[in-house]
Amino acid sequence: MKKAKGRKPSKKKLVEKSLVLLEAPPLMEPGAQRGPQKNPIERRAHLARVADLYCQGKFQSQIAAELGRTQQAISLDLKILQRMWERF
């Protein structure tokens, strides 16, 4: 499937892509050291929730408050999702 030049996919398509990509093995940054790790299933569910809230137009701080995380953690989650979306 070809990508349309200069056109960004709709938010609905991004959420659909996220759900497909979240079935793939989790992305881990080499040498990344973070707090307690979630198991892969919990991590995928968390990223799907972050993607859903982000595509609803919520700000990182709002997502963080809703999920009990920091804004910085949500920012990192969105960077991971952005890489996933770019690959698709």
mmCIF file of N, CA and C in Angstrom:
data_model
loop_
_atom_site.group_PDB
_atom_site.id
_atom_site.type_symbol
_atom_site.label_atom_id
_atom_site.label_comp_id
_atom_site.label_asym_id
_atom_site.label_seq_id
_atom_site.Cartn_x
_atom_site.Cartn_y
_atom_site.Cartn_z
ATOM 1 N N MET A 1 0.830 -1.162 0.000
ATOM 2 C CA MET A 1 0.000 0.000 0.000
ATOM 3 C C MET A 1 0.888 1.244 0.000
ATOM 4 N N LYS A 2 0.591 2.205 -0.901
ATOM 5 C CA LYS A 2 1.367 3.425 -0.994
ATOM 6 C C LYS A 2 0.890 4.449 0.015
ATOM 7 N N LYS A 3 1.831 5.255 0.496
ATOM 8 C CA LYS A 3 1.475 6.353 1.369
ATOM 9 C C LYS A 3 1.198 7.577 0.503
ATOM 10 N N ALA A 4 0.191 8.319 0.853
ATOM 11 C CA ALA A 4 -0.097 9.562 0.150
ATOM 12 C C ALA A 4 0.911 10.606 0.606
ATOM 13 N N LYS A 5 1.504 11.299 -0.349
ATOM 14 C CA LYS A 5 2.504 12.300 0.002
ATOM 15 C C LYS A 5 1.830 13.524 0.609
ATOM 16 N N GLY A 6 2.444 14.017 1.690
ATOM 17 C CA GLY A 6 1.976 15.234 2.299
ATOM 18 C C GLY A 6 0.676 15.117 3.087
ATOM 19 N N ARG A 7 0.114 13.944 3.165
ATOM 20 C CA ARG A 7 -1.143 13.745 3.897
ATOM 21 C C ARG A 7 -0.898 12.946 5.150
ATOM 22 N N LYS A 8 -1.385 13.450 6.243
ATOM 23 C CA LYS A 8 -1.270 12.703 7.496
ATOM 24 C C LYS A 8 -2.486 11.804 7.650
ATOM 25 N N PRO A 9 -2.289 10.615 8.200
ATOM 26 C CA PRO A 9 -3.439 9.723 8.411
ATOM 27 C C PRO A 9 -4.365 10.295 9.482
ATOM 28 N N SER A 10 -5.616 9.923 9.412
ATOM 29 C CA SER A 10 -6.590 10.397 10.389
ATOM 30 C C SER A 10 -6.285 9.791 11.759
ATOM 31 N N LYS A 11 -6.827 10.415 12.781
ATOM 32 C CA LYS A 11 -6.617 9.909 14.139
ATOM 33 C C LYS A 11 -7.184 8.504 14.287
ATOM 34 N N LYS A 12 -8.304 8.248 13.630
ATOM 35 C CA LYS A 12 -8.913 6.919 13.704
ATOM 36 C C LYS A 12 -7.961 5.878 13.118
ATOM 37 N N LYS A 13 -7.338 6.206 11.980
ATOM 38 C CA LYS A 13 -6.394 5.276 11.360
ATOM 39 C C LYS A 13 -5.191 5.048 12.267
ATOM 40 N N LEU A 14 -4.720 6.114 12.936
ATOM 41 C CA LEU A 14 -3.574 5.966 13.827
ATOM 42 C C LEU A 14 -3.894 5.023 14.983
ATOM 43 N N VAL A 15 -5.093 5.128 15.531
ATOM 44 C CA VAL A 15 -5.489 4.228 16.626
ATOM 45 C C VAL A 15 -5.564 2.796 16.111
ATOM 46 N N GLU A 16 -6.150 2.609 14.910
ATOM 47 C CA GLU A 16 -6.230 1.264 14.336
ATOM 48 C C GLU A 16 -4.833 0.697 14.115
ATOM 49 N N LYS A 17 -3.920 1.514 13.586
ATOM 50 C CA LYS A 17 -2.545 1.068 13.369
ATOM 51 C C LYS A 17 -1.878 0.720 14.689
ATOM 52 N N SER A 18 -2.145 1.532 15.720
ATOM 53 C CA SER A 18 -1.553 1.271 17.030
ATOM 54 C C SER A 18 -1.984 -0.080 17.558
ATOM 55 N N LEU A 19 -3.261 -0.376 17.415
ATOM 56 C CA LEU A 19 -3.758 -1.650 17.923
ATOM 57 C C LEU A 19 -3.128 -2.821 17.187
ATOM 58 N N VAL A 20 -2.911 -2.681 15.878
ATOM 59 C CA VAL A 20 -2.254 -3.736 15.104
ATOM 60 C C VAL A 20 -0.807 -3.863 15.538
ATOM 61 N N LEU A 21 -0.122 -2.724 15.655
ATOM 62 C CA LEU A 21 1.288 -2.752 16.019
ATOM 63 C C LEU A 21 1.511 -3.235 17.446
ATOM 64 N N LEU A 22 0.545 -3.009 18.314
ATOM 65 C CA LEU A 22 0.703 -3.433 19.695
ATOM 66 C C LEU A 22 0.651 -4.946 19.835
ATOM 67 N N GLU A 23 0.224 -5.630 18.781
ATOM 68 C CA GLU A 23 0.248 -7.090 18.800
ATOM 69 C C GLU A 23 1.638 -7.625 18.472
ATOM 70 N N ALA A 24 2.497 -6.734 17.955
ATOM 71 C CA ALA A 24 3.875 -7.113 17.621
ATOM 72 C C ALA A 24 4.703 -7.144 18.900
ATOM 73 N N PRO A 25 5.913 -7.705 18.834
ATOM 74 C CA PRO A 25 6.770 -7.709 20.020
ATOM 75 C C PRO A 25 7.013 -6.284 20.514
ATOM 76 N N PRO A 26 7.110 -6.076 21.826
ATOM 77 C CA PRO A 26 7.285 -4.729 22.363
ATOM 78 C C PRO A 26 8.613 -4.120 21.947
ATOM 79 N N LEU A 27 8.608 -2.807 21.774
ATOM 80 C CA LEU A 27 9.834 -2.092 21.440
ATOM 81 C C LEU A 27 10.565 -1.752 22.729
ATOM 82 N N MET A 28 11.820 -2.049 22.771
ATOM 83 C CA MET A 28 12.615 -1.692 23.942
ATOM 84 C C MET A 28 13.849 -0.955 23.457
ATOM 85 N N GLU A 29 14.141 0.140 24.082
ATOM 86 C CA GLU A 29 15.335 0.900 23.758
ATOM 87 C C GLU A 29 16.545 0.151 24.319
ATOM 88 N N PRO A 30 17.601 0.008 23.508
ATOM 89 C CA PRO A 30 18.795 -0.668 24.016
ATOM 90 C C PRO A 30 19.372 0.086 25.213
ATOM 91 N N GLY A 31 19.615 -0.621 26.284
ATOM 92 C CA GLY A 31 20.236 -0.027 27.464
ATOM 93 C C GLY A 31 19.304 0.847 28.288
ATOM 94 N N ALA A 32 18.025 0.880 27.944
ATOM 95 C CA ALA A 32 17.094 1.721 28.689
ATOM 96 C C ALA A 32 16.904 1.166 30.095
ATOM 97 N N GLN A 33 16.973 2.034 31.069
ATOM 98 C CA GLN A 33 16.741 1.620 32.448
ATOM 99 C C GLN A 33 15.610 2.463 32.985
ATOM 100 N N ARG A 34 14.549 1.820 33.324
ATOM 101 C CA ARG A 34 13.367 2.517 33.818
ATOM 102 C C ARG A 34 12.936 1.862 35.121
ATOM 103 N N GLY A 35 11.856 2.370 35.651
ATOM 104 C CA GLY A 35 11.310 1.833 36.897
ATOM 105 C C GLY A 35 10.823 0.407 36.689
ATOM 106 N N PRO A 36 9.966 -0.057 37.582
ATOM 107 C CA PRO A 36 9.449 -1.422 37.467
ATOM 108 C C PRO A 36 8.803 -1.644 36.096
ATOM 109 N N GLN A 37 9.179 -2.715 35.448
ATOM 110 C CA GLN A 37 8.693 -3.005 34.100
ATOM 111 C C GLN A 37 7.344 -3.715 34.155
ATOM 112 N N LYS A 38 6.468 -3.310 33.259
ATOM 113 C CA LYS A 38 5.195 -4.006 33.105
ATOM 114 C C LYS A 38 5.436 -5.205 32.205
ATOM 115 N N ASN A 39 4.607 -6.209 32.340
ATOM 116 C CA ASN A 39 4.757 -7.328 31.420
ATOM 117 C C ASN A 39 4.293 -6.859 30.037
ATOM 118 N N PRO A 40 4.688 -7.554 28.968
ATOM 119 C CA PRO A 40 4.384 -7.090 27.607
ATOM 120 C C PRO A 40 2.900 -6.851 27.338
ATOM 121 N N ILE A 41 2.035 -7.659 27.907
ATOM 122 C CA ILE A 41 0.597 -7.487 27.681
ATOM 123 C C ILE A 41 0.108 -6.193 28.339
ATOM 124 N N GLU A 42 0.550 -5.947 29.583
ATOM 125 C CA GLU A 42 0.169 -4.714 30.266
ATOM 126 C C GLU A 42 0.724 -3.492 29.542
ATOM 127 N N ARG A 43 1.963 -3.607 29.039
ATOM 128 C CA ARG A 43 2.598 -2.490 28.330
ATOM 129 C C ARG A 43 1.822 -2.152 27.062
ATOM 130 N N ARG A 44 1.442 -3.168 26.304
ATOM 131 C CA ARG A 44 0.679 -2.943 25.066
ATOM 132 C C ARG A 44 -0.672 -2.303 25.375
ATOM 133 N N ALA A 45 -1.335 -2.762 26.433
ATOM 134 C CA ALA A 45 -2.623 -2.185 26.814
ATOM 135 C C ALA A 45 -2.448 -0.724 27.232
ATOM 136 N N HIS A 46 -1.372 -0.446 27.962
ATOM 137 C CA HIS A 46 -1.094 0.927 28.383
ATOM 138 C C HIS A 46 -0.862 1.821 27.168
ATOM 139 N N LEU A 47 -0.039 1.373 26.223
ATOM 140 C CA LEU A 47 0.229 2.177 25.029
ATOM 141 C C LEU A 47 -1.038 2.386 24.201
ATOM 142 N N ALA A 48 -1.888 1.376 24.135
ATOM 143 C CA ALA A 48 -3.153 1.520 23.406
ATOM 144 C C ALA A 48 -4.024 2.569 24.076
ATOM 145 N N ARG A 49 -4.045 2.580 25.411
ATOM 146 C CA ARG A 49 -4.836 3.581 26.140
ATOM 147 C C ARG A 49 -4.268 4.986 25.914
ATOM 148 N N VAL A 50 -2.940 5.124 25.961
ATOM 149 C CA VAL A 50 -2.302 6.425 25.713
ATOM 150 C C VAL A 50 -2.644 6.902 24.300
ATOM 151 N N ALA A 51 -2.548 6.011 23.311
ATOM 152 C CA ALA A 51 -2.860 6.372 21.923
ATOM 153 C C ALA A 51 -4.309 6.820 21.793
ATOM 154 N N ASP A 52 -5.211 6.107 22.448
ATOM 155 C CA ASP A 52 -6.630 6.447 22.380
ATOM 156 C C ASP A 52 -6.880 7.836 22.965
ATOM 157 N N LEU A 53 -6.333 8.105 24.140
ATOM 158 C CA LEU A 53 -6.541 9.406 24.784
ATOM 159 C C LEU A 53 -5.900 10.532 23.971
ATOM 160 N N TYR A 54 -4.723 10.266 23.435
ATOM 161 C CA TYR A 54 -4.028 11.274 22.626
ATOM 162 C C TYR A 54 -4.838 11.605 21.370
ATOM 163 N N CYS A 55 -5.379 10.585 20.736
ATOM 164 C CA CYS A 55 -6.161 10.795 19.519
ATOM 165 C C CYS A 55 -7.519 11.436 19.810
ATOM 166 N N GLN A 56 -7.930 11.428 21.058
ATOM 167 C CA GLN A 56 -9.142 12.147 21.456
ATOM 168 C C GLN A 56 -8.864 13.630 21.644
ATOM 169 N N GLY A 57 -7.579 14.007 21.534
ATOM 170 C CA GLY A 57 -7.202 15.415 21.638
ATOM 171 C C GLY A 57 -6.769 15.847 23.029
ATOM 172 N N LYS A 58 -6.539 14.897 23.913
ATOM 173 C CA LYS A 58 -6.121 15.249 25.271
ATOM 174 C C LYS A 58 -4.642 15.610 25.283
ATOM 175 N N PHE A 59 -4.286 16.513 26.190
ATOM 176 C CA PHE A 59 -2.900 16.915 26.368
ATOM 177 C C PHE A 59 -2.152 15.858 27.178
ATOM 178 N N GLN A 60 -0.824 15.888 27.069
ATOM 179 C CA GLN A 60 -0.008 14.917 27.793
ATOM 180 C C GLN A 60 -0.285 14.987 29.294
ATOM 181 N N SER A 61 -0.416 16.191 29.830
ATOM 182 C CA SER A 61 -0.665 16.331 31.273
ATOM 183 C C SER A 61 -2.016 15.737 31.667
ATOM 184 N N GLN A 62 -3.011 15.853 30.798
ATOM 185 C CA GLN A 62 -4.327 15.270 31.084
ATOM 186 C C GLN A 62 -4.260 13.746 31.045
ATOM 187 N N ILE A 63 -3.537 13.220 30.064
ATOM 188 C CA ILE A 63 -3.372 11.765 29.957
ATOM 189 C C ILE A 63 -2.646 11.249 31.196
ATOM 190 N N ALA A 64 -1.584 11.957 31.591
ATOM 191 C CA ALA A 64 -0.800 11.554 32.761
ATOM 192 C C ALA A 64 -1.665 11.522 34.009
ATOM 193 N N ALA A 65 -2.480 12.547 34.206
ATOM 194 C CA ALA A 65 -3.341 12.596 35.390
ATOM 195 C C ALA A 65 -4.350 11.454 35.382
ATOM 196 N N GLU A 66 -4.905 11.161 34.213
ATOM 197 C CA GLU A 66 -5.909 10.097 34.116
ATOM 198 C C GLU A 66 -5.304 8.716 34.371
ATOM 199 N N LEU A 67 -4.050 8.525 33.937
ATOM 200 C CA LEU A 67 -3.421 7.209 34.069
ATOM 201 C C LEU A 67 -2.513 7.087 35.291
ATOM 202 N N GLY A 68 -2.386 8.170 36.051
ATOM 203 C CA GLY A 68 -1.551 8.115 37.251
ATOM 204 C C GLY A 68 -0.068 8.047 36.935
ATOM 205 N N ARG A 69 0.341 8.699 35.879
ATOM 206 C CA ARG A 69 1.749 8.724 35.465
ATOM 207 C C ARG A 69 2.230 10.170 35.424
ATOM 208 N N THR A 70 3.496 10.380 35.130
ATOM 209 C CA THR A 70 4.006 11.737 34.953
ATOM 210 C C THR A 70 3.862 12.147 33.494
ATOM 211 N N GLN A 71 3.898 13.440 33.263
ATOM 212 C CA GLN A 71 3.833 13.951 31.890
ATOM 213 C C GLN A 71 5.035 13.457 31.101
ATOM 214 N N GLN A 72 6.181 13.377 31.761
ATOM 215 C CA GLN A 72 7.395 12.925 31.086
ATOM 216 C C GLN A 72 7.262 11.475 30.626
ATOM 217 N N ALA A 73 6.644 10.637 31.450
ATOM 218 C CA ALA A 73 6.444 9.232 31.074
ATOM 219 C C ALA A 73 5.512 9.132 29.871
ATOM 220 N N ILE A 74 4.469 9.960 29.844
ATOM 221 C CA ILE A 74 3.545 9.958 28.710
ATOM 222 C C ILE A 74 4.251 10.451 27.460
ATOM 223 N N SER A 75 5.127 11.429 27.605
ATOM 224 C CA SER A 75 5.902 11.922 26.465
ATOM 225 C C SER A 75 6.738 10.792 25.861
ATOM 226 N N LEU A 76 7.368 9.996 26.707
ATOM 227 C CA LEU A 76 8.157 8.858 26.216
ATOM 228 C C LEU A 76 7.261 7.821 25.534
ATOM 229 N N ASP A 77 6.103 7.582 26.108
ATOM 230 C CA ASP A 77 5.156 6.644 25.498
ATOM 231 C C ASP A 77 4.747 7.132 24.105
ATOM 232 N N LEU A 78 4.505 8.428 23.975
ATOM 233 C CA LEU A 78 4.100 8.989 22.677
ATOM 234 C C LEU A 78 5.231 8.916 21.658
ATOM 235 N N LYS A 79 6.472 9.044 22.118
ATOM 236 C CA LYS A 79 7.610 8.887 21.202
ATOM 237 C C LYS A 79 7.669 7.460 20.669
ATOM 238 N N ILE A 80 7.425 6.490 21.526
ATOM 239 C CA ILE A 80 7.394 5.091 21.093
ATOM 240 C C ILE A 80 6.266 4.883 20.088
ATOM 241 N N LEU A 81 5.088 5.422 20.398
ATOM 242 C CA LEU A 81 3.947 5.288 19.486
ATOM 243 C C LEU A 81 4.225 5.970 18.151
ATOM 244 N N GLN A 82 4.862 7.131 18.191
ATOM 245 C CA GLN A 82 5.175 7.842 16.949
ATOM 246 C C GLN A 82 6.095 6.998 16.069
ATOM 247 N N ARG A 83 7.095 6.382 16.680
ATOM 248 C CA ARG A 83 7.982 5.486 15.899
ATOM 249 C C ARG A 83 7.204 4.326 15.303
ATOM 250 N N MET A 84 6.269 3.786 16.082
ATOM 251 C CA MET A 84 5.456 2.686 15.583
ATOM 252 C C MET A 84 4.600 3.148 14.415
ATOM 253 N N TRP A 85 3.998 4.331 14.536
ATOM 254 C CA TRP A 85 3.131 4.855 13.481
ATOM 255 C C TRP A 85 3.927 5.139 12.220
ATOM 256 N N GLU A 86 5.180 5.619 12.377
ATOM 257 C CA GLU A 86 6.015 5.918 11.207
ATOM 258 C C GLU A 86 6.400 4.661 10.455
ATOM 259 N N ARG A 87 6.562 3.556 11.177
ATOM 260 C CA ARG A 87 6.923 2.284 10.542
ATOM 261 C C ARG A 87 5.788 1.717 9.717
ATOM 262 N N PHE A 88 4.559 2.054 10.105
ATOM 263 C CA PHE A 88 3.393 1.445 9.490
ATOM 264 C C PHE A 88 3.100 2.048 8.173
#
